[in-house]
PDB file of C-alpha atoms and ligand atoms in Angstrom:
ATOM      1  CA  MET A1140       2.278  48.866   5.464  1.00 94.00           C
ATOM      2  CA  ALA A1141       3.124  47.924   1.887  1.00 97.00           C
ATOM      3  CA  SER A1142       2.850  50.240  -1.185  1.00 98.00           C
ATOM      4  CA  ILE A1143       0.933  48.619  -4.030  1.00 98.00           C
ATOM      5  CA  LEU A1144       0.864  49.973  -7.524  1.00 98.00           C
ATOM      6  CA  VAL A1145      -2.022  49.181  -9.770  1.00 98.00           C
ATOM      7  CA  LEU A1146      -0.725  49.714 -13.384  1.00 99.00           C
ATOM      8  CA  ASN A1147      -3.186  49.493 -16.391  1.00 98.00           C
ATOM      9  CA  GLY A1148      -2.212  49.436 -20.047  1.00 98.00           C
ATOM     10  CA  PRO A1149      -3.812  50.769 -23.312  1.00 98.00           C
ATOM     11  CA  ASN A1150      -7.721  51.081 -23.655  1.00 98.00           C
ATOM     12  CA  LEU A1151      -8.338  50.481 -19.969  1.00 98.00           C
ATOM     13  CA  ASN A1152      -9.468  54.055 -19.475  1.00 98.00           C
ATOM     14  CA  LEU A1153     -12.451  53.148 -21.705  1.00 97.00           C
ATOM     15  CA  LEU A1154     -13.877  50.456 -19.345  1.00 98.00           C
ATOM     16  CA  GLY A1155     -17.470  50.760 -18.660  1.00 95.00           C
ATOM     17  CA  SER A1156     -18.191  51.367 -22.557  1.00 96.00           C
ATOM     18  CA  ARG A1157     -15.467  48.987 -24.132  1.00 96.00           C
ATOM     19  CA  GLU A1158     -16.835  45.631 -24.931  1.00 96.00           C
ATOM     20  CA  PRO A1159     -18.743  45.043 -21.822  1.00 96.00           C
ATOM     21  CA  ASP A1160     -19.366  41.254 -22.352  1.00 95.00           C
ATOM     22  CA  HIS A1161     -15.609  40.967 -22.204  1.00 96.00           C
ATOM     23  CA  TYR A1162     -14.412  43.715 -19.798  1.00 97.00           C
ATOM     24  CA  GLY A1163     -17.715  44.451 -17.614  1.00 96.00           C
ATOM     25  CA  HIS A1164     -19.842  47.462 -16.940  1.00 97.00           C
ATOM     26  CA  ARG A1165     -17.670  49.126 -14.373  1.00 98.00           C
ATOM     27  CA  SER A1166     -15.411  52.120 -15.204  1.00 98.00           C
ATOM     28  CA  LEU A1167     -11.971  52.042 -14.194  1.00 98.00           C
ATOM     29  CA  GLN A1168     -12.496  54.670 -11.586  1.00 98.00           C
ATOM     30  CA  GLU A1169     -15.130  52.669  -9.828  1.00 98.00           C
ATOM     31  CA  ILE A1170     -12.888  49.667  -9.756  1.00 98.00           C
ATOM     32  CA  MET A1171      -9.958  51.812  -8.486  1.00 98.00           C
ATOM     33  CA  GLU A1172     -12.072  53.425  -5.523  1.00 98.00           C
ATOM     34  CA  ASP A1173     -13.037  49.987  -4.213  1.00 98.00           C
ATOM     35  CA  LEU A1174      -9.485  48.858  -4.232  1.00 98.00           C
ATOM     36  CA  GLU A1175      -8.326  52.041  -2.562  1.00 98.00           C
ATOM     37  CA  ARG A1176     -10.896  51.632   0.131  1.00 98.00           C
ATOM     38  CA  PHE A1177     -10.065  47.930   0.790  1.00 98.00           C
ATOM     39  CA  ALA A1178      -6.385  48.427   0.879  1.00 98.00           C
ATOM     40  CA  GLY A1179      -6.712  51.487   3.253  1.00 98.00           C
ATOM     41  CA  ALA A1180      -8.834  49.539   5.465  1.00 97.00           C
ATOM     42  CA  CYS A1181      -6.341  46.795   5.690  1.00 97.00           C
ATOM     43  CA  GLY A1182      -3.536  49.496   6.579  1.00 97.00           C
ATOM     44  CA  HIS A1183      -1.852  49.471   3.193  1.00 98.00           C
ATOM     45  CA  GLU A1184      -1.146  52.200   0.314  1.00 98.00           C
ATOM     46  CA  LEU A1185      -2.726  51.765  -3.008  1.00 98.00           C
ATOM     47  CA  LEU A1186      -1.775  53.704  -6.035  1.00 98.00           C
ATOM     48  CA  HIS A1187      -2.812  53.403  -9.617  1.00 98.00           C
ATOM     49  CA  GLU A1188      -1.672  54.492 -12.977  1.00 98.00           C
ATOM     50  CA  GLN A1189      -3.074  53.932 -16.392  1.00 98.00           C
ATOM     51  CA  GLU A1190      -1.155  54.669 -19.623  1.00 98.00           C
ATOM     52  CA  ASN A1191      -1.900  54.093 -23.169  1.00 98.00           C
ATOM     53  CA  SER A1192       1.685  53.919 -24.517  1.00 98.00           C
ATOM     54  CA  GLU A1193       4.374  51.275 -23.880  1.00 98.00           C
ATOM     55  CA  GLY A1194       6.974  53.892 -23.060  1.00 98.00           C
ATOM     56  CA  ALA A1195       4.866  55.420 -20.435  1.00 98.00           C
ATOM     57  CA  LEU A1196       4.242  51.952 -18.945  1.00 99.00           C
ATOM     58  CA  ILE A1197       7.888  51.200 -19.005  1.00 98.00           C
ATOM     59  CA  GLU A1198       8.731  54.522 -17.302  1.00 98.00           C
ATOM     60  CA  ALA A1199       6.004  53.772 -14.682  1.00 99.00           C
ATOM     61  CA  VAL A1200       7.704  50.416 -13.832  1.00 98.00           C
ATOM     62  CA  GLN A1201      11.061  51.992 -13.517  1.00 98.00           C
ATOM     63  CA  LYS A1202       9.491  54.989 -11.250  1.00 98.00           C
ATOM     64  CA  ALA A1203       7.776  52.199  -9.056  1.00 98.00           C
ATOM     65  CA  ALA A1204      11.266  50.872  -8.248  1.00 98.00           C
ATOM     66  CA  HIS A1205      12.638  54.338  -7.531  1.00 98.00           C
ATOM     67  CA  ASP A1206       9.559  55.100  -5.213  1.00 98.00           C
ATOM     68  CA  GLY A1207       9.826  51.956  -3.328  1.00 98.00           C
ATOM     69  CA  ILE A1208       6.584  50.380  -4.344  1.00 98.00           C
ATOM     70  CA  ASP A1209       6.409  46.653  -2.751  1.00 98.00           C
ATOM     71  CA  TYR A1210       3.827  45.090  -5.439  1.00 98.00           C
ATOM     72  CA  ILE A1211       2.389  45.590  -8.766  1.00 99.00           C
ATOM     73  CA  ILE A1212      -0.921  44.522  -9.901  1.00 99.00           C
ATOM     74  CA  PHE A1213      -0.405  44.595 -13.636  1.00 99.00           C
ATOM     75  CA  ASN A1214      -2.988  44.606 -16.546  1.00 98.00           C
ATOM     76  CA  PRO A1215      -0.549  45.159 -19.676  1.00 98.00           C
ATOM     77  CA  ALA A1216      -3.838  44.909 -21.792  1.00 98.00           C
ATOM     78  CA  GLY A1217      -2.796  44.583 -25.415  1.00 98.00           C
ATOM     79  CA  TYR A1218       0.923  44.753 -24.620  1.00 98.00           C
ATOM     80  CA  THR A1219       0.286  41.349 -22.606  1.00 98.00           C
ATOM     81  CA  HIS A1220       0.841  39.531 -25.937  1.00 98.00           C
ATOM     82  CA  THR A1221       3.577  41.785 -27.529  1.00 98.00           C
ATOM     83  CA  SER A1222       5.956  43.484 -25.083  1.00 98.00           C
ATOM     84  CA  VAL A1223       9.265  42.110 -24.692  1.00 98.00           C
ATOM     85  CA  ALA A1224      10.305  45.630 -23.563  1.00 98.00           C
ATOM     86  CA  LEU A1225       7.950  45.775 -20.610  1.00 98.00           C
ATOM     87  CA  ARG A1226       8.740  42.226 -19.595  1.00 98.00           C
ATOM     88  CA  ASP A1227      12.563  43.316 -19.397  1.00 98.00           C
ATOM     89  CA  ALA A1228      11.470  46.295 -17.314  1.00 98.00           C
ATOM     90  CA  LEU A1229       9.595  44.032 -14.825  1.00 98.00           C
ATOM     91  CA  LEU A1230      12.595  41.842 -14.830  1.00 98.00           C
ATOM     92  CA  ALA A1231      14.928  44.859 -14.261  1.00 98.00           C
ATOM     93  CA  VAL A1232      13.060  46.116 -11.059  1.00 98.00           C
ATOM     94  CA  THR A1233      12.350  42.754  -9.620  1.00 95.00           C
ATOM     95  CA  ILE A1234       9.326  43.958  -7.987  1.00 98.00           C
ATOM     96  CA  PRO A1235       6.862  41.295  -7.398  1.00 98.00           C
ATOM     97  CA  PHE A1236       3.593  41.371  -9.464  1.00 98.00           C
ATOM     98  CA  ILE A1237       0.463  39.842 -10.127  1.00 99.00           C
ATOM     99  CA  GLU A1238      -0.875  39.875 -13.952  1.00 99.00           C
ATOM    100  CA  VAL A1239      -4.490  40.515 -14.053  1.00 98.00           C
ATOM    101  CA  HIS A1240      -7.012  40.494 -16.903  1.00 98.00           C
ATOM    102  CA  LEU A1241     -10.793  41.265 -16.743  1.00 98.00           C
ATOM    103  CA  SER A1242     -11.679  38.841 -19.545  1.00 98.00           C
ATOM    104  CA  GLY A1243     -10.824  35.207 -19.741  1.00 97.00           C
ATOM    105  CA  VAL A1244      -8.017  35.593 -22.023  1.00 98.00           C
ATOM    106  CA  VAL A1245      -7.387  31.809 -22.687  1.00 96.00           C
ATOM    107  CA  SER A1246     -10.834  31.308 -24.144  1.00 96.00           C
ATOM    108  CA  ARG A1247     -10.763  34.078 -26.610  1.00 97.00           C
ATOM    109  CA  GLU A1248      -8.677  34.461 -29.777  1.00 96.00           C
ATOM    110  CA  PRO A1249      -5.785  32.190 -29.744  1.00 97.00           C
ATOM    111  CA  PHE A1250      -3.184  35.160 -29.939  1.00 97.00           C
ATOM    112  CA  ARG A1251      -4.363  36.119 -26.373  1.00 98.00           C
ATOM    113  CA  ARG A1252      -2.982  32.952 -24.939  1.00 97.00           C
ATOM    114  CA  LEU A1253       0.533  34.095 -25.372  1.00 98.00           C
ATOM    115  CA  SER A1254       1.455  36.397 -22.272  1.00 98.00           C
ATOM    116  CA  TYR A1255       5.070  37.754 -22.157  1.00 98.00           C
ATOM    117  CA  PHE A1256       4.412  38.097 -18.373  1.00 98.00           C
ATOM    118  CA  SER A1257       2.878  35.076 -16.977  1.00 98.00           C
ATOM    119  CA  ASP A1258       6.005  32.904 -16.334  1.00 98.00           C
ATOM    120  CA  ILE A1259       7.632  35.816 -14.258  1.00 98.00           C
ATOM    121  CA  ALA A1260       4.387  36.920 -12.371  1.00 98.00           C
ATOM    122  CA  MET A1261       3.354  35.835  -8.771  1.00 98.00           C
ATOM    123  CA  GLY A1262       0.266  34.488 -10.394  1.00 98.00           C
ATOM    124  CA  VAL A1263      -2.246  35.321 -12.987  1.00 98.00           C
ATOM    125  CA  ILE A1264      -5.992  36.144 -12.450  1.00 98.00           C
ATOM    126  CA  SER A1265      -8.099  36.555 -15.459  1.00 98.00           C
ATOM    127  CA  GLY A1266     -11.826  36.285 -16.221  1.00 98.00           C
ATOM    128  CA  PHE A1267     -13.542  37.968 -13.392  1.00 98.00           C
ATOM    129  CA  HIS A1268     -14.214  41.400 -14.872  1.00 97.00           C
ATOM    130  CA  GLY A1269     -13.480  44.209 -12.337  1.00 97.00           C
ATOM    131  CA  GLU A1270     -13.433  41.849  -9.595  1.00 98.00           C
ATOM    132  CA  SER A1271      -9.879  40.314 -10.981  1.00 98.00           C
ATOM    133  CA  TYR A1272      -8.068  43.280  -9.460  1.00 98.00           C
ATOM    134  CA  MET A1273      -9.807  42.543  -5.881  1.00 98.00           C
ATOM    135  CA  LEU A1274      -8.824  39.015  -5.916  1.00 98.00           C
ATOM    136  CA  ALA A1275      -5.143  40.186  -6.842  1.00 98.00           C
ATOM    137  CA  LEU A1276      -5.195  42.882  -4.029  1.00 98.00           C
ATOM    138  CA  GLN A1277      -6.474  40.122  -1.663  1.00 98.00           C
ATOM    139  CA  ALA A1278      -3.692  37.645  -2.683  1.00 98.00           C
ATOM    140  CA  ILE A1279      -0.945  40.430  -2.094  1.00 98.00           C
ATOM    141  CA  ILE A1280      -2.596  41.279   1.008  1.00 98.00           C
ATOM    142  CA  ASN A1281      -2.684  37.465   2.227  1.00 96.00           C
ATOM    143  CA  GLN A1282       0.881  37.090   1.504  1.00 94.00           C
ATOM    144  CA  ILE A1283       1.831  40.045   3.538  1.00 93.00           C
ATOM    145  CA  GLU A1284      -0.378  38.991   6.573  1.00 83.00           C
ATOM    146  CA  PRO A1285      -0.647  35.250   6.302  1.00 67.00           C
TER     147      PRO A1285
HETATM  148  C1  LIG B 730      -7.256  42.399 -21.332  1.00 94.88           C
HETATM  149  C2  LIG B 730      -6.943  41.229 -22.117  1.00 94.88           C
HETATM  150  C3  LIG B 730      -6.208  41.848 -23.412  1.00 94.88           C
HETATM  151  O1  LIG B 730      -5.976  40.536 -24.258  1.00 94.88           O
HETATM  152  C4  LIG B 730      -6.740  42.861 -24.079  1.00 94.88           C
HETATM  153  O2  LIG B 730      -5.864  43.320 -25.165  1.00 94.88           O
HETATM  154  C5  LIG B 730      -6.891  43.973 -23.239  1.00 94.88           C
HETATM  155  C6  LIG B 730      -7.727  43.825 -21.867  1.00 94.88           C
HETATM  156  C7  LIG B 730      -8.137  42.014 -20.116  1.00 94.88           C
HETATM  157  O3  LIG B 730      -7.909  42.941 -19.090  1.00 94.88           O
HETATM  158  O4  LIG B 730      -8.835  41.170 -20.231  1.00 94.88           O
HETATM  159  O5  LIG B 730      -6.888  45.191 -23.506  1.00 94.88           O
HETATM  160  O6  LIG B 730      -5.781  42.580 -20.671  1.00 94.88           O
END
């Protein structure tokens, strides 16, 4: 059994009402419930946390290492394009992670093409609204049970 943490950054608590053309109509809670159900059916533990501040996200990454989390599904949201400190946290803990975005970040404003995480992630999934998280979870489970 693997322990998988889904970690979400700022403003993702507003999913459902926030810019639905980019982020879809489903709430974070609905998306996470589906993931929990799927992970549980496959015999894995799924935890999730959403934080609006950079410091709290760094603390969540450090705690994940302390708690023995095996994989992280990470949507750094706006910090994707700015946060050296969060990148350093992930490098420090060496927990494999998938970078996830609901929107198609490369086809939006040019500043969203820069990610501080893509080159150190297992992979990047972007543009499938809430389904991006499920695709990331399936990729992790396929790695555990090829
Ligand atoms: C996002 C894309 C980011 O550019 C943006 O700042 C977000 C959400 C996404 O999931 O599409 O807050 O990470």
